[in-house]
Short mmCIF file of C-alpha atoms in Angstrom, two decimals:
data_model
loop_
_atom_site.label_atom_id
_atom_site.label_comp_id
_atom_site.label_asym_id
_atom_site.label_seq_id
_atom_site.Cartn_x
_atom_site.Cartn_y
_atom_site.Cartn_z
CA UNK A 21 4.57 8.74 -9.15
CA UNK A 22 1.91 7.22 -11.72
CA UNK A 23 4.65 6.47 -14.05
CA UNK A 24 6.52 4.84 -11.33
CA UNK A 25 3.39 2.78 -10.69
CA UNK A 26 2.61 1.91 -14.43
CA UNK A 27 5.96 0.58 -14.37
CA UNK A 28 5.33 -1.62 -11.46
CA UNK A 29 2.14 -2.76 -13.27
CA UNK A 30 3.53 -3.57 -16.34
CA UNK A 31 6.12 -5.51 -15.09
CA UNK A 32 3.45 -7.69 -13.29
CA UNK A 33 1.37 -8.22 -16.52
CA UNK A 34 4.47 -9.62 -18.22
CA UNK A 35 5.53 -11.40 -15.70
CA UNK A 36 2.63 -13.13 -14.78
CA UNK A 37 2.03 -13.92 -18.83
CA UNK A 38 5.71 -15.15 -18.98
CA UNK A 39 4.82 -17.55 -16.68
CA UNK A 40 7.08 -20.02 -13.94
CA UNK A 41 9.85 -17.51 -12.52
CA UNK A 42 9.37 -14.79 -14.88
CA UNK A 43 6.91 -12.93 -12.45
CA UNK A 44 9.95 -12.90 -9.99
CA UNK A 45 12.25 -11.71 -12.74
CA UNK A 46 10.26 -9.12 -14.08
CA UNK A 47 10.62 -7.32 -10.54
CA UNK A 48 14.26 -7.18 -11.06
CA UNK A 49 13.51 -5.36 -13.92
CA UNK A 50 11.18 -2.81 -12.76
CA UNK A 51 13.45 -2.12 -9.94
CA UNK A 52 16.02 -1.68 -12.17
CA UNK A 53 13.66 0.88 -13.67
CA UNK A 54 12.97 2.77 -10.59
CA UNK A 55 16.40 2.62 -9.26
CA UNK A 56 18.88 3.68 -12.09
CA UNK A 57 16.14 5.44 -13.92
CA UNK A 58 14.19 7.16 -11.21
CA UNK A 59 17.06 7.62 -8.86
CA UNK A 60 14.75 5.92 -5.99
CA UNK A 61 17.02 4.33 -2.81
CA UNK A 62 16.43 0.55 -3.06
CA UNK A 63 14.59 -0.76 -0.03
CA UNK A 64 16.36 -4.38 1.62
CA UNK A 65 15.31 -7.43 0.02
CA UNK A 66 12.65 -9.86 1.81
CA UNK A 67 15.33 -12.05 3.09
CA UNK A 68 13.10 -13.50 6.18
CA UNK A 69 10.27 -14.22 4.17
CA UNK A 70 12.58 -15.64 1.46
CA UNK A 71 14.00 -18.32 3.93
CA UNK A 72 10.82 -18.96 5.86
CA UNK A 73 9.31 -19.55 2.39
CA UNK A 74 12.46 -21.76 1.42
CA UNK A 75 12.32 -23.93 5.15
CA UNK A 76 8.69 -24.52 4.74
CA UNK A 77 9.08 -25.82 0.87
CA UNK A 78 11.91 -27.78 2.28
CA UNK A 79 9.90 -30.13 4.69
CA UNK A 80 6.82 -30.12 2.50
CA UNK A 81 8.98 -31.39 -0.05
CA UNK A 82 10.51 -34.37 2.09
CA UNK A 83 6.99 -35.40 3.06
CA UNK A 84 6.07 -35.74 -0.20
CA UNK A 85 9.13 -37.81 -1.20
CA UNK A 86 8.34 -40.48 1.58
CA UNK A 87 4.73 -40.25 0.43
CA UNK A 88 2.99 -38.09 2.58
CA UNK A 89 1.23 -36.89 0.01
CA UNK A 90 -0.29 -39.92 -1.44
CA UNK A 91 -0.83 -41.17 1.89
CA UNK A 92 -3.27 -38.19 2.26
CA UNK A 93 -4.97 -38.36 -0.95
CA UNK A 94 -5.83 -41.78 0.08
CA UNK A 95 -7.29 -40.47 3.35
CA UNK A 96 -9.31 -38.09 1.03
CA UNK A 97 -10.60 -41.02 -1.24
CA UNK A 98 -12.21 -42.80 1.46
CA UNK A 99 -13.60 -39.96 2.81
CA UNK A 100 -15.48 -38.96 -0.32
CA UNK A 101 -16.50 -42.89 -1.51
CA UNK A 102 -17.73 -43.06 1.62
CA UNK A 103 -20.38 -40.18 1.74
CA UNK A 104 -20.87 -40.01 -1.96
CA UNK A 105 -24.24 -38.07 -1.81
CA UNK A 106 -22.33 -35.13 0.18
CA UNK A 107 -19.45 -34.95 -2.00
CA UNK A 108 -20.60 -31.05 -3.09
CA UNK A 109 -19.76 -30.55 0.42
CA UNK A 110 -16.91 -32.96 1.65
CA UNK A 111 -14.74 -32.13 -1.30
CA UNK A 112 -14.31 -28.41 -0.36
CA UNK A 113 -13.18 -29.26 3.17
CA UNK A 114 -11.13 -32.06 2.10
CA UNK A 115 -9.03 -29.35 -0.39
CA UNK A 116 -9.02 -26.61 2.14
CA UNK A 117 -7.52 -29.14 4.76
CA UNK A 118 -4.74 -30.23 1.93
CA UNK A 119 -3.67 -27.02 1.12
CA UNK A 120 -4.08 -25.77 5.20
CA UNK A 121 -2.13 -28.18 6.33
CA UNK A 122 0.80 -28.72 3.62
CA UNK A 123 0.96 -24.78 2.90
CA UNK A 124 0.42 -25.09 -1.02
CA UNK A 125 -2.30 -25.56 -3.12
CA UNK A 126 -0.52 -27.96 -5.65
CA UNK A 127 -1.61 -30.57 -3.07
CA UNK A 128 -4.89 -30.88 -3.95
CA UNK A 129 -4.78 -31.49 -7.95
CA UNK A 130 -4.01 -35.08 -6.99
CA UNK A 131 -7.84 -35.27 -5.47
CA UNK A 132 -9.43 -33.19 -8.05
CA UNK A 133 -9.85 -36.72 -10.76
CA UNK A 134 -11.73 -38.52 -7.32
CA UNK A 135 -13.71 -35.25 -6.93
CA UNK A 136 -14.88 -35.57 -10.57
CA UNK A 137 -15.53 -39.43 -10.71
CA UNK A 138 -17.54 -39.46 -6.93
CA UNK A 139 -19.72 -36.97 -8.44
CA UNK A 140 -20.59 -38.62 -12.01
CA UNK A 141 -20.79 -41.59 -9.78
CA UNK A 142 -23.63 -40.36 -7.80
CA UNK A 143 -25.07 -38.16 -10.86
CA UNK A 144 -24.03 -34.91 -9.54
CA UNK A 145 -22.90 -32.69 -11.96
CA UNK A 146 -19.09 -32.15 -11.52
CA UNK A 147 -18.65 -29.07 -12.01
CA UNK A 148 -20.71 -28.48 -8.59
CA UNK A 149 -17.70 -29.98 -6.46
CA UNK A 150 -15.25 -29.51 -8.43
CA UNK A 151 -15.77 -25.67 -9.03
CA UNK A 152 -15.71 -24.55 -4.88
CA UNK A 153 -13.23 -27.51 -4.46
CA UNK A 154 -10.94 -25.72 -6.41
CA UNK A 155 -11.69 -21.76 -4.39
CA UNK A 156 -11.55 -23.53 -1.39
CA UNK A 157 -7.74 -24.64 -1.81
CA UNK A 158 -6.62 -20.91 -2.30
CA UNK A 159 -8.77 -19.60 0.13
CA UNK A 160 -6.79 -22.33 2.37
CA UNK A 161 -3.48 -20.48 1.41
CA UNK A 162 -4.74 -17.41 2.97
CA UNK A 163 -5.44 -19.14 6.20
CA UNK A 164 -2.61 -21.50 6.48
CA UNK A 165 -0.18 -20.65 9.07
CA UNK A 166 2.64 -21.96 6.79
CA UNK A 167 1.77 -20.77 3.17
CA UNK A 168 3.87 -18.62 1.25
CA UNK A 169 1.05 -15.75 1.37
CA UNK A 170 0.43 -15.85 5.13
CA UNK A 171 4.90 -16.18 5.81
CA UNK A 172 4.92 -13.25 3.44
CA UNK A 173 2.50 -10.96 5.37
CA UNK A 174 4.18 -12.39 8.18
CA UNK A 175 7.49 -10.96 7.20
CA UNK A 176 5.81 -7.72 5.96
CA UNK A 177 3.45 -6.76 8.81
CA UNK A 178 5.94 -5.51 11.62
CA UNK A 179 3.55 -6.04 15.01
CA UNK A 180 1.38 -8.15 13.57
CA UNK A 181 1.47 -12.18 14.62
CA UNK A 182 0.95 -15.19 13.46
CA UNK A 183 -2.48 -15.41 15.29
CA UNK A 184 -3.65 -12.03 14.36
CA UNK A 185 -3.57 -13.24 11.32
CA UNK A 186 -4.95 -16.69 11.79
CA UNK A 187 -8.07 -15.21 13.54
CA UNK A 188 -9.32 -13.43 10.89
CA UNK A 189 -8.39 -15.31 7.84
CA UNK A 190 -9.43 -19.16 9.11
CA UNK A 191 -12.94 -18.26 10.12
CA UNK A 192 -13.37 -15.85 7.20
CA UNK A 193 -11.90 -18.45 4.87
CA UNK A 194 -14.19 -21.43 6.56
CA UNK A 195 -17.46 -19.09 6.23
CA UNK A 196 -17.09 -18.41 3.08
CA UNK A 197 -16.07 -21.96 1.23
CA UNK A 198 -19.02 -23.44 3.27
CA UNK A 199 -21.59 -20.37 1.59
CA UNK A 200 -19.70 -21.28 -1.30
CA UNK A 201 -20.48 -24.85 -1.19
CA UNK A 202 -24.07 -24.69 -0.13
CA UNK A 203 -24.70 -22.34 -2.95
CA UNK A 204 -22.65 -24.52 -5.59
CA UNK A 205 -25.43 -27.35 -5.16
CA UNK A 206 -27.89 -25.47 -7.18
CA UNK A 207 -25.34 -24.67 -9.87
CA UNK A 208 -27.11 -26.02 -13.15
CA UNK A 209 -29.00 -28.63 -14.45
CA UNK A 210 -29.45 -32.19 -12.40
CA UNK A 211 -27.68 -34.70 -14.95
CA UNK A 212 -30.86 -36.73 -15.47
CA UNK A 213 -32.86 -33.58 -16.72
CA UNK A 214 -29.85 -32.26 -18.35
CA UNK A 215 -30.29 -33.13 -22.58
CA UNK A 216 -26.45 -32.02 -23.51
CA UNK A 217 -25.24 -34.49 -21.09
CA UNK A 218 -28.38 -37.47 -22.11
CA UNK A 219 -26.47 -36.89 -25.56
CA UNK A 220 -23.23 -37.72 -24.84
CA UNK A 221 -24.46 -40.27 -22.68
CA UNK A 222 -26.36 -41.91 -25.73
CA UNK A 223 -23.27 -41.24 -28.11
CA UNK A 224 -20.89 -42.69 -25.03
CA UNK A 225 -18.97 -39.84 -25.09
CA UNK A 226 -19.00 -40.17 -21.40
CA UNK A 227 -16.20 -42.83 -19.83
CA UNK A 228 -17.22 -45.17 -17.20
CA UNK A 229 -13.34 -45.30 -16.91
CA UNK A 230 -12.35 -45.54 -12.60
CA UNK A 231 -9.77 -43.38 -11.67
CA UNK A 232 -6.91 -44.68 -9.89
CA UNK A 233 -4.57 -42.91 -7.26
CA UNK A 234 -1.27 -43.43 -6.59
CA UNK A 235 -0.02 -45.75 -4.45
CA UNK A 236 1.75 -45.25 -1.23
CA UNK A 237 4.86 -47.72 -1.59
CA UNK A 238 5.44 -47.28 2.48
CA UNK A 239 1.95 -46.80 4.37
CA UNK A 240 4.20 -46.68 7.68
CA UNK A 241 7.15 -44.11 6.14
CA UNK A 242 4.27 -42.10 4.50
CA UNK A 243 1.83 -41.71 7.41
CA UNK A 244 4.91 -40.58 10.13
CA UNK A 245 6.40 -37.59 7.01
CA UNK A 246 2.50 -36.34 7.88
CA UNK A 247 2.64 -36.57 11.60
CA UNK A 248 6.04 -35.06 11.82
CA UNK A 249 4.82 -32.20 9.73
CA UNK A 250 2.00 -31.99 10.84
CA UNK A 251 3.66 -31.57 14.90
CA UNK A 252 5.91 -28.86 13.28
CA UNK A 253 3.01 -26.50 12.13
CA UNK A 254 1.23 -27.36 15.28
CA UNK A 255 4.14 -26.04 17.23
CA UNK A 256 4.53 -22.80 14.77
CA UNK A 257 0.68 -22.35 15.77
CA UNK A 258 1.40 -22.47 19.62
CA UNK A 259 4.38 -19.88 19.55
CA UNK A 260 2.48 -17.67 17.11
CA UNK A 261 -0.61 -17.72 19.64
CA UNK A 262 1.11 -18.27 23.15
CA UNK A 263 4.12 -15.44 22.93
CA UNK A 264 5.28 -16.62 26.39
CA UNK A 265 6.54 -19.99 24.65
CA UNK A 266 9.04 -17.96 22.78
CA UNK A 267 12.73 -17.59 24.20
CA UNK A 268 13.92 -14.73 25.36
CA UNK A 269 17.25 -13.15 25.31
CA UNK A 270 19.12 -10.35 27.12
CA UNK A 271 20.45 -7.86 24.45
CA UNK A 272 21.84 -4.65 25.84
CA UNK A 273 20.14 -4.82 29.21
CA UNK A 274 16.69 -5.21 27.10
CA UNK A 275 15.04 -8.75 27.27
CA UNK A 276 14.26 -9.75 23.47
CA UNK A 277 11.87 -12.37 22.16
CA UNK A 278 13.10 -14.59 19.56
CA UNK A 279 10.98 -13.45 16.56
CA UNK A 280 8.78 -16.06 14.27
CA UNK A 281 10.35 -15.90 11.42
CA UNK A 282 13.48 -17.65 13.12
CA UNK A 283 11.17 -19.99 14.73
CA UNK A 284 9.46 -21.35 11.61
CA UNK A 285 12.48 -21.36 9.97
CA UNK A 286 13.97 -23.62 12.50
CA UNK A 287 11.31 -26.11 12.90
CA UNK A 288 10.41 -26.34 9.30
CA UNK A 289 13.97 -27.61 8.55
CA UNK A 290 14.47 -29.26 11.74
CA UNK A 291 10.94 -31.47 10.54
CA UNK A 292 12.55 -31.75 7.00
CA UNK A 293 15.44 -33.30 8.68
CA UNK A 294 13.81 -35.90 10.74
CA UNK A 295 11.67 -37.15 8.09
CA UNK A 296 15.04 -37.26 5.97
CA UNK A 297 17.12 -39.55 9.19
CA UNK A 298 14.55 -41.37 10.54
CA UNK A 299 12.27 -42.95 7.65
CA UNK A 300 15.26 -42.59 5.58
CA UNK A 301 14.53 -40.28 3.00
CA UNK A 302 16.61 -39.52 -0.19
CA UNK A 303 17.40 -35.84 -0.33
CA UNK A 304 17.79 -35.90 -3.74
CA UNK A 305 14.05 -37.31 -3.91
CA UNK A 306 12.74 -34.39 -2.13
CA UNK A 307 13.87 -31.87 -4.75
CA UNK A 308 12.13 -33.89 -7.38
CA UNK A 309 8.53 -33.91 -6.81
CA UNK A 310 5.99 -31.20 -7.78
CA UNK A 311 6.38 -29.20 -4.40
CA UNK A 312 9.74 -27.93 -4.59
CA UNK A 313 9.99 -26.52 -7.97
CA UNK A 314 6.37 -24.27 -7.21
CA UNK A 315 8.29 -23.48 -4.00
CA UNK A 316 10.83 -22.02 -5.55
CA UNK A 317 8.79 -19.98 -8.28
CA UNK A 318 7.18 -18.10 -5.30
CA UNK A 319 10.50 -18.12 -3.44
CA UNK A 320 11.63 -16.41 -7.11
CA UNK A 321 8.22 -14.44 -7.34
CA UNK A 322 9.04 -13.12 -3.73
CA UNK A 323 12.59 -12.18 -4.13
CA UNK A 324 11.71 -9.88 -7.16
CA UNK A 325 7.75 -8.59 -6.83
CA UNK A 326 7.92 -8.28 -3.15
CA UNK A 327 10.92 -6.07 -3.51
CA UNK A 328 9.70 -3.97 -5.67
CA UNK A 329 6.17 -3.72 -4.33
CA UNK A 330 7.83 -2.54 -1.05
CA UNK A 331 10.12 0.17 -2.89
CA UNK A 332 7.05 1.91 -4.80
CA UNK A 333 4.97 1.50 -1.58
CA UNK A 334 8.02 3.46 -0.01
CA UNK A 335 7.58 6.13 -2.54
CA UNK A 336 3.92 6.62 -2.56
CA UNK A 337 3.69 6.59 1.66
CA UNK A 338 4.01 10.22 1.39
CA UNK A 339 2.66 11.33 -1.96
CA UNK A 340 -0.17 9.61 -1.87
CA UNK A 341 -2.16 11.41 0.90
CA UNK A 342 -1.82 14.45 -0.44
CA UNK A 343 -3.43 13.06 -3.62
CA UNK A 344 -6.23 11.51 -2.16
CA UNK A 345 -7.45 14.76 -0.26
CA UNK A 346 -7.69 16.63 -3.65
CA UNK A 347 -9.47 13.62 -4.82
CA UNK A 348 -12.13 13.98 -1.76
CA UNK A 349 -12.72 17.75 -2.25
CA UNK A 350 -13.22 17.12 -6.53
CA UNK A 351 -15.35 14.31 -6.20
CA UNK A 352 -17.40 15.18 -3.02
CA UNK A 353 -20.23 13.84 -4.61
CA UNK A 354 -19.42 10.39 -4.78
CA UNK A 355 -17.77 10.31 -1.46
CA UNK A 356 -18.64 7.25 -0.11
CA UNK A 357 -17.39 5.18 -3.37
CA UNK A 358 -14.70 7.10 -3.45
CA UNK A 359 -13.36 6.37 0.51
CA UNK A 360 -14.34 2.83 -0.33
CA UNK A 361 -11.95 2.61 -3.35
CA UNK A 362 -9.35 4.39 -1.38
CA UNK A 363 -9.41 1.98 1.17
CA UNK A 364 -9.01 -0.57 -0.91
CA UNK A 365 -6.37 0.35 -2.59
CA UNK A 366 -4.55 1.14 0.55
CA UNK A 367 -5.34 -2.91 2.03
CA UNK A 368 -4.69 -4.40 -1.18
CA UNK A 369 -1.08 -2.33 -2.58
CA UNK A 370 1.30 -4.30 0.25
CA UNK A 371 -0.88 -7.97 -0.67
CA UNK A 372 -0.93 -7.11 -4.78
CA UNK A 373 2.67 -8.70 -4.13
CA UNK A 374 1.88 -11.34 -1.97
CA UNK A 375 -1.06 -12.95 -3.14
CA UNK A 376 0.06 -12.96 -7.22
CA UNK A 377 2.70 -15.79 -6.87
CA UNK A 378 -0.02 -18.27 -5.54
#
């Protein structure tokens, strides 16, 4: 079993250090590894979260081809130029509500230069805003009810919902970037006390160049891609939270609910399509922006590091009890750290999977 698991690991380490898909690919060859070598049965692929992963990328990708995108970094611009003083605050919401809403953190680079130029603007150092803007956009991906991490668990939890999840992870998530931010106010030096930065002031190694965003060519086009995504993640929030909503179908004499991975699925490419026919939308656009190729990476990551994650956790279901108890009777004297550490590693071995491809 541990060399089945160092396998597992080391495939991880080189994929992640390969880089773009090679974290997905690397899975294929640790399975290959535990299958052919080991002799383990092969577990079914993630299809559902695959395709729920794929729909979601799909729509998110459309909006940003009729500038959805832009359109909201513009929104975000105003916000912060308007309350300048409170930008240590304002720009961690503003990320966590880019990434919440459009499912992917990629969405908030764009803001990131605004961030940075608010904040010498108002001599605050930047790293202060910048720092927690950039934790609160993947602590947003945990919450969002249409990220690739929370479609994952979604796909991977049998009995658990969309709203069990949501209830835990958006408070949690919202508590902590808000700590996060408070505490980031204090980080260093003010700029006016701060001699490395009077330096570079002096030597003008400091730019009084104004950043510019990108322009939305179609305010109109751009602002109904948002609504009409925005309506399609509102209605995956009300049939993940209201079950009644769902339909129902008579299968063998047994009424069955239609599940949520269909339904997200379904509305994610039905939104994908209306953006596409009614502001009309070049497909081949969509597949050219920044959103679609990340999309597929984790749709990549998925296919192979999910897989394989959910083989070994096959494996170790049954060995790994018996380990743990002669762990508890050795080590009785650091009990407490040890059930701690156990516990862990029991939450964390079905999300290692999940959460690497952010």
């Amino acid at each position: 079993m541990l060399l089945q698991l160092l396998i597992v690991l080391i495939a991880i380490i080189i994929g992640a250090r390969l880089g773009g898909i090679g974290l997905g690919v690397m899975g294929g060859i640790g399975l290959a590894f535990l299958i052919f070598v080991f002799g383990l049965q092969p577990t079914a692929p993630p299809i559902d979260v695959m395709l729920m992963i794929v729909a979601v990328i799909s729509a998110a990708s459309c909006m940003q081809a009729a500038g959805g995108l832009d359109y909201m970094v513009k929104l975000a611009e105003k916000v912060l130029r308007k309350n300048p003083s409170h930008v240590t605050i304002l720009s961690p919401i503003v990320t966590y509500l880019f990434t919440f809403i459009a499912g992917t953190g990629h969405v908030a680079y764009s803001v990131l230069p605004v961030i940075a130029e608010v904040a010498r603007e108002t001599k605050i150092r930047p790293e202060r805003p910048l720092g927690i803007a950039i934790i609160a956009s993947q602590q947003a991906i945990t919450a969002s009810p249409i990220s690739a991490a929370t479609v994952a668990l979604l796909g991977l939890l049998p009995g658990v919902t969309l709203f069990d999840i949501m209830v835990i992870t958006v408070p949690a998530t919202l508590v902590g970037v808000l700590v996060g931010a408070f505490c980031s106010m204090k980080v260093g030096k003010e700029l006016l006390d701060d001699p490395e930065y009077q330096r570079r002031v002096k030597e003008g190694l400091i730019g009084d160049d104004s950043v510019k965003t990108a322009d939305v060519a179609n305010a109109n086009k751009a602002k109904w891609s948002v609504i009409i995504f925005l309506m399609a993640t509102l209605l995956i929030v009300l049939f993940g939270s209201i079950s009644e909503m769902r339909p129902t179908f008579m299968v063998e004499g047994k009424a069955v609910m239609m599940d949520m991975p269909a339904i997200i699925e379904i509305l994610m490419l039905s939104a994908a399509a209306l953006i596409l026919l009614f502001l009309r939308i070049d497909g081949i656009e969509a597949v050219k922006g920044s959103v679609f190729p990340a999309g597929m990476q984790a749709v990549i990551a998925i296919f192979g590091i999910a897989w394989m994650g959910e083989l070994l956790l096959k494996v170790t279901s049954n060995s790994l009890p018996a380990l743990l108890k002669v762990l508890f009777r050795v080590c009785h004297g650091c009990l407490g750290w040890l059930c701690l550490s156990c516990l862990f590693f029991f939450t964390v071995r079905r999300l290692l999977c999940v959460l690497l491809f952010r």
